[in-house]
Amino acid sequence: MVSVREADEIIAQVPAVLSVKSVLLREATGCVLAEEIRADRDIPPYDRVAMDGFAIDSGAYAAGKSFRIAGIQPAGSEPLLLASPNDCIEVMTGALLPNGTNTVIRYEDGEVAEGYFRPHPELQVMPYVNIHRKGTDARRDDVLLSPGTFISPAEAAILASVGKATVSVYELPRAVVISTGDELVPVDAHPQPHQIRQSNTYALQAAMHALNWKAEAVHIKDDDQELRKRLAQFLNDFDVLILTGGVSKGKFDYLPRVLEDLGVKKLFHQVAQKPGKPFWFGMSNSGKVVFALPGNPVSTYLCFYRYIRPWILRSLHIPIPLVEAELTEEVIFKPTLTYFLQAEVYLSRGKVWARPVAGHGSGDFVNLKNVNAFVELPADQTVFPAGKTFPIITFRPLF
Ligand code: AMP
Ligand code: MG
């Protein structure tokens, strides 16, 4: 048996195989950038009118003076030229600043009468007001985004602005999610009294989906020969196998033996934690990674969010912030195991709080709907006082 920290260290040493693929920009949100993005021109690329109004030469301004409206400059046309400093040009937001002008006065800061615009006499007129100047946000060739950047809506806009119709992003390892167990039937089956519907692969696939990580899901019976045959094939076809069930001490928990016989070296079996103690982890000679998670639904769930998700994020160089929450009430846990307590975590009065909602053990997946995090309570303590702060693993947005 290893500690949680040892399990972390062992998993961290096993690399996740990433490749690079090209995706359409419209499908890139949620992916991680695999190329450097530079500005192909200054941003903004020209002195951009930032308000609807009139452009003048500020040097020609005097309080009370009226300017003849000599033309109109819409967004998307080539710039007009101010022929006389006594003229002004009506300008629209997004237009190029007309040549010969250097400031924009908003409609609401003056009056229009008989073809003339008269700024309010008390107005302070200065150069480059209401103008978003060329190159102020970025210069041509500036690095805008680096490889490893998570593409959120803001990055999507930046990529579009520099003409990236397709983008290079990291592709996560080819993965298969495998449930095991003779009691499990498909979701659309009518279970007999001694059967239950298989739910773990749905939770796992959904959790992976949130990482943009696609996986196939299959089911295998607790049958030694069947397991050998199918797992040999999956080890050939996929980079990562995520198994659930069949790793405990039961008579029909064949997986540890079968995996080792198939050449997957055990890197640990059993972690000093609750839930999820029977967790098995290994790697084959050819670098195929196997996470064999205990079948109890809360154990599977915890192990994914505590170990597999961070493994993937780290391989993408996405920083994982350490978030801590303050217990709202005392918790007592006697075994010398790290206890992953289910909790409702919330923000209040500038702090993150964790209200324990323990549930009925690792089989009680219904309780997961009441909580949004696990609080990680260390193995070497028994009493966890109210008001003390501990790390949390969240699996829903907090707000
Ligand atoms: P095991 O780890 O195979 O001993 O399974 C532990 C418990 O989790 C048993 O009660 C199983 O029925 C349940 N279980 C295992 N796999 C799944 C699954 N895919 N969906 C729902 N429950 C499961
Ligand atoms: Mg089983």
CSV table of N, CA, C and O and ligand atoms in Angstrom, one decimal, residues 180-183 222 245-246 253, ligand 2:
chain,number,residue,atom,x,y,z
A,180,THR,N,-16.2,-3.5,-15.4
A,180,THR,CA,-16.2,-4.9,-15.2
A,180,THR,C,-17.2,-5.3,-14.2
A,180,THR,O,-17.5,-4.5,-13.3
A,181,GLY,N,-17.8,-6.5,-14.2
A,181,GLY,CA,-18.7,-7.0,-13.2
A,181,GLY,C,-19.9,-7.7,-13.8
A,181,GLY,O,-20.5,-7.2,-14.7
A,182,ASP,N,-20.2,-8.9,-13.2
A,182,ASP,CA,-21.3,-9.7,-13.7
A,182,ASP,C,-22.6,-9.2,-13.3
A,182,ASP,O,-23.7,-9.6,-13.9
A,183,GLU,N,-22.7,-8.3,-12.3
A,183,GLU,CA,-23.9,-7.8,-11.8
A,183,GLU,C,-24.4,-6.6,-12.7
A,183,GLU,O,-25.6,-6.1,-12.5
A,222,ASP,N,-16.8,-10.6,-15.5
A,222,ASP,CA,-15.7,-11.1,-14.6
A,222,ASP,C,-15.3,-12.5,-15.0
A,222,ASP,O,-15.6,-13.5,-14.4
A,245,GLY,N,-13.7,-1.4,-11.2
A,245,GLY,CA,-14.2,-2.7,-10.6
A,245,GLY,C,-13.1,-3.8,-10.8
A,245,GLY,O,-12.1,-3.6,-11.6
A,246,GLY,N,-13.3,-4.8,-10.0
A,246,GLY,CA,-12.4,-6.0,-10.1
A,246,GLY,C,-11.0,-5.9,-9.6
A,246,GLY,O,-10.1,-6.7,-10.0
A,253,ASP,N,-12.2,-10.9,-8.5
A,253,ASP,CA,-11.4,-9.6,-8.9
A,253,ASP,C,-10.1,-10.1,-9.6
A,253,ASP,O,-9.0,-10.1,-8.9
B,2,MG,MG,-16.8,-6.3,-9.5
